[in-house]
Amino acid sequence: MTEPPDWDDEDWQPVGGVTRPDSPPPAQPPPLGERCPRCATVVPAGTATCPACLAPSGAGPRPRRLAGGVLRLVFRAGGGHLDVPRGGEVRLGRSGAWAPEASALLADEETVSARHATVVHTAEGAAWVTEVARGATNGTRVNDQVLVPGRPVRLRDGDRIELGPRACFEVRGVAREPAAD
């Protein structure tokens, strides 16, 4: 039996994509995006905001409260927002007479009723949303929970509200309330 030749590391040759054990790993394809630090959704590369929670891309977690105790409703479409001061109320709908602050943002949303819902921001910092008592044609949902017309639902920071099937906004700046409600 003959002795095998004396091999050294320089004698390694690539075979079918296999390389030397000490060679650098193959280049990885560029990432498709990065995970949102707030909700863990994959944000496509080059996108400025998370498509799920609207957090700015790469900005890290958003502050829990806004300056002055303002409640902010951030609309997905168009990037508009409405600010509701403590002790204030905003009406949501397409009617300029009934919902003067929101009608400009919702004018093109055919699935939003003229008089759809209200958001109340109490002096203590709590927030509530109520679908109009007669009901909006396409309904209102908070985090996929369907609202009962005329019955207020408490809002939390980060809640997602849908007015009909297409208009959507996120709640930001709700004060943390005591555990016992």
C-alpha positions as a printed Julia matrix, in Angstrom:
181×3 Matrix{Float64}:
   0.0    0.0    0.0
   1.35   3.37  -0.91
   1.45   6.3    1.38
  -0.86   9.18   0.45
   0.97  12.24  -0.77
   1.86  14.89   1.76
  -0.91  17.5    1.33
  -0.81  21.03   2.61
  -3.48  23.72   2.86
  -2.51  25.26  -0.46
  -3.53  22.07  -2.27
  -7.23  22.52  -1.48
  -9.34  23.15  -4.54
 -12.98  24.22  -4.65
 -15.29  21.37  -5.56
 -18.93  22.04  -6.35
 -18.99  25.29  -4.37
 -17.18  23.79  -1.37
 -14.07  25.69  -0.37
 -11.32  25.45   2.14
 -12.44  25.25   5.75
 -10.67  28.51   6.61
 -12.0   30.51   3.66
 -14.46  33.34   4.33
 -18.14  32.44   4.18
 -19.96  33.21   0.95
 -21.45  36.67   0.66
 -24.99  36.92   2.03
 -27.68  38.47  -0.13
 -28.68  41.96   0.98
 -31.41  41.96   3.66
 -34.99  42.44   2.51
 -35.54  44.84   5.37
 -35.24  45.09   9.11
 -37.58  44.25  11.97
 -39.5   47.11  13.5
 -38.29  47.52  17.11
 -41.84  48.28  18.2
 -43.95  45.52  16.61
 -41.37  43.16  14.96
 -42.92  43.49  11.47
 -40.35  43.31   8.64
 -39.99  46.82   7.22
 -38.84  46.65   3.58
 -35.48  48.26   2.88
 -35.85  51.91   1.91
 -39.25  52.3    3.61
 -39.52  55.3    5.92
 -42.15  53.9    8.3
 -43.32  50.5    9.51
 -46.38  49.46   7.49
 -47.99  47.84  10.55
 -47.51  50.31  13.42
 -46.3   53.43  11.54
 -43.12  53.73  13.63
 -40.34  55.63  11.86
 -37.87  53.17  10.3
 -34.72  52.78  12.39
 -35.92  55.25  15.0
 -36.37  52.74  17.8
 -39.34  52.7   20.14
 -41.48  55.82  20.11
 -41.94  57.86  23.23
 -45.03  56.83  25.17
 -46.3   60.39  25.62
 -46.25  63.51  23.5
 -45.33  66.95  24.8
 -48.14  68.7   26.61
 -50.19  65.55  27.05
 -51.54  65.74  23.49
 -53.29  62.71  22.02
 -52.29  62.2   18.39
 -54.25  60.22  15.8
 -51.83  59.28  13.0
 -53.52  58.28   9.75
 -51.87  55.61   7.61
 -52.91  57.06   4.27
 -51.29  60.38   3.45
 -49.36  60.58   6.72
 -51.73  63.15   8.21
 -52.57  63.39  11.88
 -55.03  65.03  14.26
 -54.03  66.27  17.7
 -56.58  66.17  20.52
 -55.64  68.2   23.62
 -56.58  67.0   27.09
 -60.21  67.7   27.73
 -60.88  67.8   23.97
 -62.93  65.83  21.49
 -62.59  65.22  17.77
 -65.31  63.95  15.46
 -64.31  61.56  12.69
 -66.21  61.58   9.42
 -66.43  63.04   5.93
 -68.94  65.79   6.78
 -67.19  69.16   6.95
 -69.99  70.57   9.12
 -70.01  67.66  11.62
 -66.29  66.77  11.63
 -64.44  69.95  10.62
 -60.98  68.77  11.77
 -61.13  65.28  10.23
 -63.16  65.85   7.07
 -60.16  67.06   5.04
 -58.18  63.92   5.95
 -61.14  61.6    5.28
 -62.77  63.35   2.29
 -61.6   60.74  -0.25
 -62.39  57.75   1.98
 -65.68  56.55   0.48
 -66.05  53.8    3.09
 -66.04  56.32   5.97
 -69.47  57.65   6.93
 -70.19  61.39   7.01
 -70.68  60.99  10.79
 -68.6   57.99  11.79
 -67.12  58.18  15.32
 -65.79  60.45  18.06
 -62.57  60.38  20.08
 -62.6   61.98  23.53
 -59.38  62.81  25.43
 -60.21  63.36  29.1
 -58.55  65.94  31.33
 -56.96  63.0   33.22
 -55.3   61.72  30.02
 -57.54  58.74  29.2
 -58.97  58.38  25.7
 -62.19  56.84  24.4
 -63.59  56.15  20.93
 -67.3   55.8   20.23
 -68.97  54.89  16.95
 -71.96  57.16  16.31
 -75.14  55.92  18.01
 -76.94  55.08  14.76
 -73.88  53.19  13.53
 -71.46  53.91  10.75
 -72.25  52.13   7.51
 -68.96  50.18   7.4
 -68.31  49.95  11.13
 -65.43  50.86  13.41
 -62.8   48.53  14.85
 -60.17  48.93  17.58
 -57.37  46.38  17.12
 -59.78  44.2   15.08
 -62.53  44.38  17.78
 -65.8   45.59  16.25
 -67.36  48.46  18.17
 -71.0   48.53  19.22
 -72.56  51.86  18.14
 -72.99  54.27  21.02
 -70.77  52.28  23.4
 -67.38  53.91  24.19
 -64.18  51.83  24.13
 -61.09  52.86  26.07
 -58.0   53.49  23.97
 -54.41  52.61  24.81
 -51.21  54.0   23.36
 -50.51  52.21  20.07
 -54.09  51.06  19.42
 -55.06  50.81  15.76
 -58.48  52.14  14.79
 -60.14  51.3   11.49
 -62.99  53.37  10.1
 -64.53  51.02   7.57
 -62.28  48.66   5.62
 -59.68  51.17   4.4
 -59.23  54.2    6.65
 -56.89  53.47   9.54
 -55.06  55.43  12.2
 -52.94  54.77  15.26
 -53.36  56.33  18.7
 -50.28  57.91  20.26
 -49.78  59.71  23.53
 -52.42  58.17  25.8
 -51.39  58.64  29.42
 -50.83  55.48  31.43
 -53.79  55.01  33.68
 -54.08  53.22  37.03
 -54.47  49.45  36.77
 -57.9   49.54  38.4
 -60.42  51.1   36.02
